[in-house]
Short mmCIF file of C-alpha atoms and ligand atoms in Angstrom, two decimals:
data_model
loop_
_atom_site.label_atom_id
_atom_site.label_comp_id
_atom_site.label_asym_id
_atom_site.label_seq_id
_atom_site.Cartn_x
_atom_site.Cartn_y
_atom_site.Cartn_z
CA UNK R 55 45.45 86.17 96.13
CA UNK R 56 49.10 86.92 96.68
CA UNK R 57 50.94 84.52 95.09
CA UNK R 58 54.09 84.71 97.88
CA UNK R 59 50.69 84.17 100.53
CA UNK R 60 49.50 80.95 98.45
CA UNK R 61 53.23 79.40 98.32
CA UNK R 62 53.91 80.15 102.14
CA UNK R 63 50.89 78.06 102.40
CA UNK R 64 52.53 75.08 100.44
CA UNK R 65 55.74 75.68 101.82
CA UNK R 66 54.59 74.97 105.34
CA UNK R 67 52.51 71.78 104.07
CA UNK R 68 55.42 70.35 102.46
CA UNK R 69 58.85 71.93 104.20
CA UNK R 70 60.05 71.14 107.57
CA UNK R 71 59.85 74.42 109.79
CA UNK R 72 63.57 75.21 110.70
CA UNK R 73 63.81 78.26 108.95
CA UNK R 74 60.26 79.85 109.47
CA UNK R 75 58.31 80.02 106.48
CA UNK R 76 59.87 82.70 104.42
CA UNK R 77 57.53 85.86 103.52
CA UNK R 78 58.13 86.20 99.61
CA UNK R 79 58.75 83.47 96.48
CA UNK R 80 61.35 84.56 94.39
CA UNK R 81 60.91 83.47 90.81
CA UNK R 82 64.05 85.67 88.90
CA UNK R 83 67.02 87.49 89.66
CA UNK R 84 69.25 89.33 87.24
CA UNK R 85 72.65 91.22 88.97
CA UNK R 86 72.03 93.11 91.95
CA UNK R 87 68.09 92.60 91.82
CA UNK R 88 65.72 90.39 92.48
CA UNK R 89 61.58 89.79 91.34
CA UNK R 90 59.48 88.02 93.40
CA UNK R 91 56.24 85.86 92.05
CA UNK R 92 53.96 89.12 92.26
CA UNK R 93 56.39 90.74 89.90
CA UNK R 94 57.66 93.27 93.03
CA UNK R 95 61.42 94.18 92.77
CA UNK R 96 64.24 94.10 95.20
CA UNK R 97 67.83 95.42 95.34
CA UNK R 98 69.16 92.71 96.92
CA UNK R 99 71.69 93.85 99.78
CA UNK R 100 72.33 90.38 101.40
CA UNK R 101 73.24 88.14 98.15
CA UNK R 102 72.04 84.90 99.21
CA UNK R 103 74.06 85.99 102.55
CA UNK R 104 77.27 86.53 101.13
CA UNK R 105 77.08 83.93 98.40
CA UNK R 106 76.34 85.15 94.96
CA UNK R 107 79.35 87.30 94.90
CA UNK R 108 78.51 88.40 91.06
CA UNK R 109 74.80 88.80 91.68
CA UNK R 110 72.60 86.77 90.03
CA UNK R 111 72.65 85.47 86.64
CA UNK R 112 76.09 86.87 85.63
CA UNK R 113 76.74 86.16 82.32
CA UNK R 114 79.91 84.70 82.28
CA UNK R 115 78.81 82.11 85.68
CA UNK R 116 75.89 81.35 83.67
CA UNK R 117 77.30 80.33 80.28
CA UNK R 118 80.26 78.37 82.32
CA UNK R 119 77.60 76.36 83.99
CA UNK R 120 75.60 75.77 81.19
CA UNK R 121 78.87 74.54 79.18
CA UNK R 122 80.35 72.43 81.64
CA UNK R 123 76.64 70.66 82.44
CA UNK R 124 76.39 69.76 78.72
CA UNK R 125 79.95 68.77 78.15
CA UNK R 126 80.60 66.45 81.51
CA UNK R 127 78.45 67.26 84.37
CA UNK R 128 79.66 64.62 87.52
CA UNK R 129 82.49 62.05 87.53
CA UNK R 130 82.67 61.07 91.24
CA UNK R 131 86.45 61.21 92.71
CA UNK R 132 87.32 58.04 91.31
CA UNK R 133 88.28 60.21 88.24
CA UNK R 134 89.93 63.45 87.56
CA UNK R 135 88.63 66.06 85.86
CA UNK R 136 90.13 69.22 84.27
CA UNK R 137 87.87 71.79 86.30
CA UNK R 138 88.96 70.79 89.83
CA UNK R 139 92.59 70.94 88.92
CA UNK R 140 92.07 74.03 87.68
CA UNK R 141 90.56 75.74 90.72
CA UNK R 142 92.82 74.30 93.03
CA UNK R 143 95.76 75.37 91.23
CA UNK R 144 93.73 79.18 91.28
CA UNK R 145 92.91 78.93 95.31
CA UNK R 146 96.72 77.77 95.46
CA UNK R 147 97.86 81.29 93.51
CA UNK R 148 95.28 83.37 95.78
CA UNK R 149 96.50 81.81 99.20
CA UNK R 150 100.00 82.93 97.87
CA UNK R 151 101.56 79.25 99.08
CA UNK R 152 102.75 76.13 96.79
CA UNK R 153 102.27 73.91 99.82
CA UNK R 154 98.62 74.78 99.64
CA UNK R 155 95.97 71.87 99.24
CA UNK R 156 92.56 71.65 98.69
CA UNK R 157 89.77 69.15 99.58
CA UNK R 158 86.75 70.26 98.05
CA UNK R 159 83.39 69.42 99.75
CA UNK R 160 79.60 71.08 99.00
CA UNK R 161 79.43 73.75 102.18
CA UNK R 162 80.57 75.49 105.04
CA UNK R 163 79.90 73.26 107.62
CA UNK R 164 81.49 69.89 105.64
CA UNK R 165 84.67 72.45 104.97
CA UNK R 166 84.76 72.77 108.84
CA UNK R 167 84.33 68.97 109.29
CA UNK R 168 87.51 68.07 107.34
CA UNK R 169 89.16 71.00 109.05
CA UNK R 170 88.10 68.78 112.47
CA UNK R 171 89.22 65.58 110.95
CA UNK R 172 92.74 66.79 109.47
CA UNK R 173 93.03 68.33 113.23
CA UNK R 174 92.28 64.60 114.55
CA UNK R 175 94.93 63.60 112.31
CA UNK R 176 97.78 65.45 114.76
CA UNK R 177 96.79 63.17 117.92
CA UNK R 178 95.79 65.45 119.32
CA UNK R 179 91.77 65.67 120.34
CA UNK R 180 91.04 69.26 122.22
CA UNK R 181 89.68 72.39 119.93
CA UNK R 182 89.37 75.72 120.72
CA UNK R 183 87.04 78.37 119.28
CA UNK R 184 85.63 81.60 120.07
CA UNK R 185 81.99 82.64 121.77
CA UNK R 186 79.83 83.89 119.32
CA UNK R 187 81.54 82.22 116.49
CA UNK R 188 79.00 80.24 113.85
CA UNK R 189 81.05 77.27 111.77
CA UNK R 190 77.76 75.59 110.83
CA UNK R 191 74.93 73.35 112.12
CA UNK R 192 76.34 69.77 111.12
CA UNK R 193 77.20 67.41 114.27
CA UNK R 194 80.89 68.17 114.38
CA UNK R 195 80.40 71.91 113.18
CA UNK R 196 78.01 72.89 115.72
CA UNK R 197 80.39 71.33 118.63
CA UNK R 198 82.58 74.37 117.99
CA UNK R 199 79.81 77.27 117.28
CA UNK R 200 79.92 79.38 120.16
CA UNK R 201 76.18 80.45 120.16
CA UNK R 202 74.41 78.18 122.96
CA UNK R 203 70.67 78.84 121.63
CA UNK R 204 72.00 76.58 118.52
CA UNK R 205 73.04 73.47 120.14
CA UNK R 206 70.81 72.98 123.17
CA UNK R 207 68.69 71.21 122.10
CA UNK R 208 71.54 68.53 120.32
CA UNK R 209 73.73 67.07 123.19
CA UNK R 210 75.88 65.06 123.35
CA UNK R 211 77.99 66.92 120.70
CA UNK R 212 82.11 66.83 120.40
CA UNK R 213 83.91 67.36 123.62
CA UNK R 214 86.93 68.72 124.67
CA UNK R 215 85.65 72.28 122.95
CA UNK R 216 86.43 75.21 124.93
CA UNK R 217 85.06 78.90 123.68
CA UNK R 218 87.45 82.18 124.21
CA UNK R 219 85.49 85.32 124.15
CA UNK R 220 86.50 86.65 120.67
CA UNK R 221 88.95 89.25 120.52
CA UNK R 222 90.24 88.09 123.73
CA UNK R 223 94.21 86.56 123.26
CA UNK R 224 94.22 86.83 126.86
CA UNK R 225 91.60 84.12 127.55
CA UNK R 226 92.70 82.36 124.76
CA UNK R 227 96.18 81.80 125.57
CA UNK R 228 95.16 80.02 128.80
CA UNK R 229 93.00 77.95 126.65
CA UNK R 230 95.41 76.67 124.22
CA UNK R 231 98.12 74.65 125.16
CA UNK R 232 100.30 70.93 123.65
CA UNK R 233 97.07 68.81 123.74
CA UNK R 234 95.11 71.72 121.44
CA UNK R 235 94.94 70.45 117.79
CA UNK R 236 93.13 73.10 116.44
CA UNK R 237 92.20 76.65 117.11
CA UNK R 238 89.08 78.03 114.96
CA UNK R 239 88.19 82.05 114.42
CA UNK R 240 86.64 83.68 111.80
CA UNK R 241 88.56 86.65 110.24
CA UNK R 242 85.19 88.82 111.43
CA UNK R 243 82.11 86.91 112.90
CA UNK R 244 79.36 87.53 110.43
CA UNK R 245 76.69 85.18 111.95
CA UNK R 246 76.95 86.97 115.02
CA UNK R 247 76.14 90.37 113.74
CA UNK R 248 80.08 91.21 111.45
CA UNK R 249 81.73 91.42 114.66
CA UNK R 250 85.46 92.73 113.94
CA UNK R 251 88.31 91.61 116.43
CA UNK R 252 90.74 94.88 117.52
CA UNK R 253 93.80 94.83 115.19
CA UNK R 254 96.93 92.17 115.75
CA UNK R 255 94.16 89.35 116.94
CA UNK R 256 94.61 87.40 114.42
CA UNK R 257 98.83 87.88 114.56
CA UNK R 258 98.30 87.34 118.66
CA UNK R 259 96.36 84.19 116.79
CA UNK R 260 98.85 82.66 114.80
CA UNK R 261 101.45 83.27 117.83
CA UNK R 262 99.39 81.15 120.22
CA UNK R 263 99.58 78.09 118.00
CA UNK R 264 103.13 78.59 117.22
CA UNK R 265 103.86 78.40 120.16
CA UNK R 266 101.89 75.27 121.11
CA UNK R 267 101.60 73.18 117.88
CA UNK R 268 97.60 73.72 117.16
CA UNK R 269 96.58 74.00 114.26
CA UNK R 270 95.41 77.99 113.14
CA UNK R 271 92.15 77.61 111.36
CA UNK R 272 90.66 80.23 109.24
CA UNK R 273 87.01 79.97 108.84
CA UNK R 274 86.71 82.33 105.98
CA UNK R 275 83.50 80.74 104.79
CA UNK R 276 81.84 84.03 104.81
CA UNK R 277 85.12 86.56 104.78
CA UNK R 278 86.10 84.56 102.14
CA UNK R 279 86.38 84.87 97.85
CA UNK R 280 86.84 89.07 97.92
CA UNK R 281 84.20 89.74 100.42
CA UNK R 282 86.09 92.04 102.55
CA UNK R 283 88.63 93.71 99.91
CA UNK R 284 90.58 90.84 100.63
CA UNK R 285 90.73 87.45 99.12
CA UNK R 286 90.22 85.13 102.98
CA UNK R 287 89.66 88.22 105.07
CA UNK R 288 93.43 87.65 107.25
CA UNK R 289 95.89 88.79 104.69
CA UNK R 290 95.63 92.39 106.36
CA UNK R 291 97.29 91.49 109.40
CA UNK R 292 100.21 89.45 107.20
CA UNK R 293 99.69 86.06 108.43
CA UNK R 294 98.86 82.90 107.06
CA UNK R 295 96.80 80.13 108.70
CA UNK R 296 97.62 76.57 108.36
CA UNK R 297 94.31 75.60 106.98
CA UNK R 298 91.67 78.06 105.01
CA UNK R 299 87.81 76.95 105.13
CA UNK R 300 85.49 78.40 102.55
CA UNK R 301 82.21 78.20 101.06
CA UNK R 302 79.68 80.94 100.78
CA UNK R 303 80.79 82.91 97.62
CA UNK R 304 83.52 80.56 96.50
CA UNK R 305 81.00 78.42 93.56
CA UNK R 306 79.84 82.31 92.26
CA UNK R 307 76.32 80.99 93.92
CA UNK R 308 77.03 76.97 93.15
CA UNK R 309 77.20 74.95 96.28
CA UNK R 310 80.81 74.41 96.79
CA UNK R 311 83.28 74.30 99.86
CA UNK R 312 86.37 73.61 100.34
CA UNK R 313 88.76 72.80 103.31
CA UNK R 314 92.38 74.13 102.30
CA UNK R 315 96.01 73.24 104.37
CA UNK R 316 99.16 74.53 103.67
CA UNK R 317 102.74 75.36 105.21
CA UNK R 318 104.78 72.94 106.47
CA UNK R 319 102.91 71.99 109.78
CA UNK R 320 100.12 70.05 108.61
CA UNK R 321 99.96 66.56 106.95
CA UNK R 322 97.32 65.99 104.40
CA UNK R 323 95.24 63.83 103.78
CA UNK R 324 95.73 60.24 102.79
CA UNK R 325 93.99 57.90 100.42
CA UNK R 326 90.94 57.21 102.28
CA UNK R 327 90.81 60.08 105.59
CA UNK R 328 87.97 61.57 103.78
CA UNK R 329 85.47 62.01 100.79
CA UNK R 330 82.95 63.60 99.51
CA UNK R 331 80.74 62.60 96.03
CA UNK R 332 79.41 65.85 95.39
CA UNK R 333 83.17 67.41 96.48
CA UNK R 334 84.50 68.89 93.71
CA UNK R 335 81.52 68.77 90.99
CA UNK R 336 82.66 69.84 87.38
CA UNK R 337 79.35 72.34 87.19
CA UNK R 338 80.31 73.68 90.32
CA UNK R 339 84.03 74.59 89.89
CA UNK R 340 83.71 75.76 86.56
CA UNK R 341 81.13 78.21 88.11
CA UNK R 342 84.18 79.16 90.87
CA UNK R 343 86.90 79.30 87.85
CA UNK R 344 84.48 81.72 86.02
CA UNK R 345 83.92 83.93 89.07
CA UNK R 346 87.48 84.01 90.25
CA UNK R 347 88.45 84.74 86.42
CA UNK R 348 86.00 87.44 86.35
CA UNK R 349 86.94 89.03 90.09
CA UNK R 350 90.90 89.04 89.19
CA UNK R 351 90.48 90.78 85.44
CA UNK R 352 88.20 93.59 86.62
CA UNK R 353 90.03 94.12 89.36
CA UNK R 354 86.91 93.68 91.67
CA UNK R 355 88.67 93.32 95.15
CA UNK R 356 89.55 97.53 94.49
CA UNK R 357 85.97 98.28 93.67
CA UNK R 358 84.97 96.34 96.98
CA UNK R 359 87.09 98.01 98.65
CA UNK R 360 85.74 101.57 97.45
CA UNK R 361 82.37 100.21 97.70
CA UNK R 362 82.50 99.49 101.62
CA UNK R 363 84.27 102.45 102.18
CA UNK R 364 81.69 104.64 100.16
CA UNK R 365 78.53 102.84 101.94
CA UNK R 366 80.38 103.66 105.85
CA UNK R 367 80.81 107.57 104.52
CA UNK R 368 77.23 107.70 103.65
CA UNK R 369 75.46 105.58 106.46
CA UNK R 370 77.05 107.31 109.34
CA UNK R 371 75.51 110.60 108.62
CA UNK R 372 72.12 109.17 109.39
CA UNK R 373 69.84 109.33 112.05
CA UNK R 374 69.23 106.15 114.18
CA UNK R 375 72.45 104.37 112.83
CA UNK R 376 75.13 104.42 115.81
CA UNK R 377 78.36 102.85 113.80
CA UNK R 378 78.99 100.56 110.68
CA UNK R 379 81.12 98.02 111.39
CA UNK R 380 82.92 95.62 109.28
CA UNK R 381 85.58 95.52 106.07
CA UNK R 382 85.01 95.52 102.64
CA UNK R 383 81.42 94.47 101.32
CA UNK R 384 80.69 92.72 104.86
CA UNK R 385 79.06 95.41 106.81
CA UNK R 386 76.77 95.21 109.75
CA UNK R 387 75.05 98.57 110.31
CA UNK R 388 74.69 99.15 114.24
CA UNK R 389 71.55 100.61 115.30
CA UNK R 390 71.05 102.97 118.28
CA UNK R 391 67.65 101.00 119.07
CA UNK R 392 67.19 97.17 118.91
CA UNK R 393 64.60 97.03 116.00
CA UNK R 394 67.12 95.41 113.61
CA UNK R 395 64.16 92.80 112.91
CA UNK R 396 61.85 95.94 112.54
CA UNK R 397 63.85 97.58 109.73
CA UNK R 398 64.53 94.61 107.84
CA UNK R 399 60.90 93.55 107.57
CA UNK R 400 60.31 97.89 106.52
CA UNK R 401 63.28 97.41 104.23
CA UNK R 402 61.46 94.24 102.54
CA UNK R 403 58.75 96.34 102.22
CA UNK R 404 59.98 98.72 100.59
CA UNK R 405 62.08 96.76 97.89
CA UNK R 406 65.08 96.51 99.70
CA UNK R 407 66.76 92.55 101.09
CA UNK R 408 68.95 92.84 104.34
CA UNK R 409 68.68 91.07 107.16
CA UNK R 410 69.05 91.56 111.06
CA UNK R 411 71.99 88.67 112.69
CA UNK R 412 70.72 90.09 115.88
CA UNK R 413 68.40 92.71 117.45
CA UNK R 414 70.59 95.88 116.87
CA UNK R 415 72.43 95.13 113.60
CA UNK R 416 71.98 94.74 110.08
CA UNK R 417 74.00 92.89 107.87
CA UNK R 418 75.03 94.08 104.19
CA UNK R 419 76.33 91.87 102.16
CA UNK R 420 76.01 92.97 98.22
CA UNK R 421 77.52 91.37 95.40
CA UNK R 422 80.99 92.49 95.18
CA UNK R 423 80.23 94.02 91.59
CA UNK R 424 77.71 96.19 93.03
CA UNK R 425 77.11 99.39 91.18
CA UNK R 426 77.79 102.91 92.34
CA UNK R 427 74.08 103.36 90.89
CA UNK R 428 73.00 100.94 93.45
CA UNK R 429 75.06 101.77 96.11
CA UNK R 430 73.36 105.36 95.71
CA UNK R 431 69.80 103.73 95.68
CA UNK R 432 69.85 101.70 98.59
CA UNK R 433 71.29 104.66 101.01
CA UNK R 434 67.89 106.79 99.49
CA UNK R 435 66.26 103.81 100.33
CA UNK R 436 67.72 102.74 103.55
CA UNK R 437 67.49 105.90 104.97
CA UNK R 438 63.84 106.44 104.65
CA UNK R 439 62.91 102.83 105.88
CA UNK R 440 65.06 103.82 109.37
CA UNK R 441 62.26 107.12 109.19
CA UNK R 442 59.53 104.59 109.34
CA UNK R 443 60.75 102.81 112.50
CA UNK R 444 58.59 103.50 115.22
CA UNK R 445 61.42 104.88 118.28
CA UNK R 446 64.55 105.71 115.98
C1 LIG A 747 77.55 80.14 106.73
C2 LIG A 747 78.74 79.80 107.53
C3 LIG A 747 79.09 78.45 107.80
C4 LIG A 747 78.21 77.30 107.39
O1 LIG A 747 78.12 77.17 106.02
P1 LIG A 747 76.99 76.18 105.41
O2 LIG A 747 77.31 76.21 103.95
O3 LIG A 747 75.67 76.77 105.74
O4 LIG A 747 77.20 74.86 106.02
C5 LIG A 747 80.26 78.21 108.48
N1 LIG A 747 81.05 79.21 108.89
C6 LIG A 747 80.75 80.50 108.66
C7 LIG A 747 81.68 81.56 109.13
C8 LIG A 747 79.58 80.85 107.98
O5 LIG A 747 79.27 82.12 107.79
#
């Protein structure tokens, strides 16, 4: 028997259901590939959605891991240690601001929590986020995820949330006014199928809260660390935010998050506002501070930038795909029929790891070292799984 079959088996006796039971058991993973337990090979497309930004099992994450876990492995934050410093002082170069700050937490919906909690912190209670947006599925995470199939099921959740259709500065400058202490967007919404906002959004954005006093929060958890061609995904349209949340590819495929403020209109935190004991874990910085190291000296934000550009110019050409949408290495592939869950399952099939946010996209998101090898390989291979769907 199979031996993916036999796990799914033990999977469901032993896992709660929320995610399904997954089809295959991966054992290995090496770069842009990965084996499952039957030995079958995948190019992996979707990189642990948008997390292992170096693929799996790079080298220089690897031996940084493997150092730090035999040389000091957890302190708590009653102590300092030399890795944390290190990577905030690196997010503080990348953000381009000395007045930047991080707190470091474990994901993307903890980063959003301290982003709701500094907001608190103005006195000021009201938040405002976009429709469609996804920040995460904790209590205070989900209050301001615009997708109402998610939290349904899970009120009473925060009030005083109100959801602008994103894109829309129209709707949400009637939204946002004195008693707003935070306004939440995404730089593109990946969750929700890489949705991109027209151009000066994010400007129109940063004007709103100027002009009220919220708070401008960037959840770059998944435009974040180089994804796009850019380091947070907003630097195109030459603003900054006042606070930065990340997660996703920021640990180089360690869990790590991190909730980041800067300029002049925020306060910080105080001794005792917030913690975290996993925040800030020496194994899981020093796997950031290698990836970040790695991504600055090859100069990886130009190849991802080539690389996204190279993968539109091939995929448009081909039959059943209406428009590619999305910047850099965050790409969601619009299909002219709604078989996005279809086409993944074909790709699977056929060796190939996407997946479908919704029923008329898929969503790319390779390691940003991807090779031009691979690139090559996965059009081939794309393009003959969209020949096997049934009404393309
Ligand atoms: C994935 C994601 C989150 C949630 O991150 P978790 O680590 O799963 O909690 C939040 N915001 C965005 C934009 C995301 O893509």
């Amino acid at each position: 028997m199979s031996r993916n079959i036999a796990a799914s088996e033990q999977w469901k006796d032993a896992l709660q259901d929320n995610y399904g039971t997954p089809g295959i058991l991966l054992t290995k993973g090496k770069g842009t590939f990965v084996w499952d337990a039957d030995g079958k090979k995948y190019l992996d497309f979707l990189g642990g959605i948008a997390t292992n930004i170096l693929g799996h099992a790079h080298p220089e994450i690897a031996s940084a891991v493997s150092e730090q876990i035999t040389r000091l492995g957890h302190v708590s934050n009653l102590y300092m240690h030399p890795q944390a410093i290190e990577l905030a002082q690196k997010l503080q170069d990348l953000v381009g601001e000395p007045s930047a700050r991080t707190f470091f937490c474990n994901s993307g919906a903890e980063a959003n929590e301290a982003a709701i909690k500094l907001s608190r912190l103005t006195g000021r209670k009201r938040i405002v986020s976009t429709e469609g947006s996804f920040h995460g599925r904790t209590v205070g995470s989900l209050s301001i995820t615009g997708q109402a199939s998610k939290r349904a099921a899970f009120y009473p959740l925060l009030s005083k949330v109100k959801f602008a259709p994103y894109g829309d500065l129209k709707s949400l400058r009637k939204l946002v006014n004195r008693k707003t202490a935070m306004v939440i967007v995404e730089a593109i919404q990946g969750e929700n199928g890489v949705v991109v906002p027209p151009d000066g959004y994010l400007a129109g954005v940063r004007e709103i809260c100027d002009a009220t006093g919220a708070l401008f929060v960037i959840d770059a958890v998944q435009t974040g660390m180089g994804r796009t061609g850019e380091w947070f995904g907003y630097e195109h349209e030459g603003v900054k935010p006042d606070v930065i949340t990340l997660a996703k590819g920021l640990g180089g495929g360690l869990p790590l998050g991190a909730m980041i403020s800067l300029g002049s209109k925020v306060r910080t935190f105080k001794p005792g506002e917030h913690g975290s004991t996993f925040g800030g874990n020496p194994i899981a910085c020093a796997a950031a501070n290698a990836a970040i190291d790695f991504i600055v000296e090859n100069d990886v934000l130009e190849h991802v930038q080539w690389a996204g550009k190279y993968i539109k110019e091939s995929l448009k050409t081909i039959p059943g795909v209406e428009s590619i949408r999305g910047r850099g290495l965050l790409l969601g592939v619009v299909l002219k029929s709604s078989q996005a869950v279809e086409l993944s399952k074909i790709c699977m099939h056929k060796g190939l790891l996407v997946n479908a946010p919704n029923k008329n996209v898929i969503r790319l998101a390779p390691p940003l070292n991807v090779t031009k090898k691979q690139l090559k390989t996965f059009i081939e291979v794309f393009a003959e799984c969209i020949k096997e769907l049934p009404h393309a």
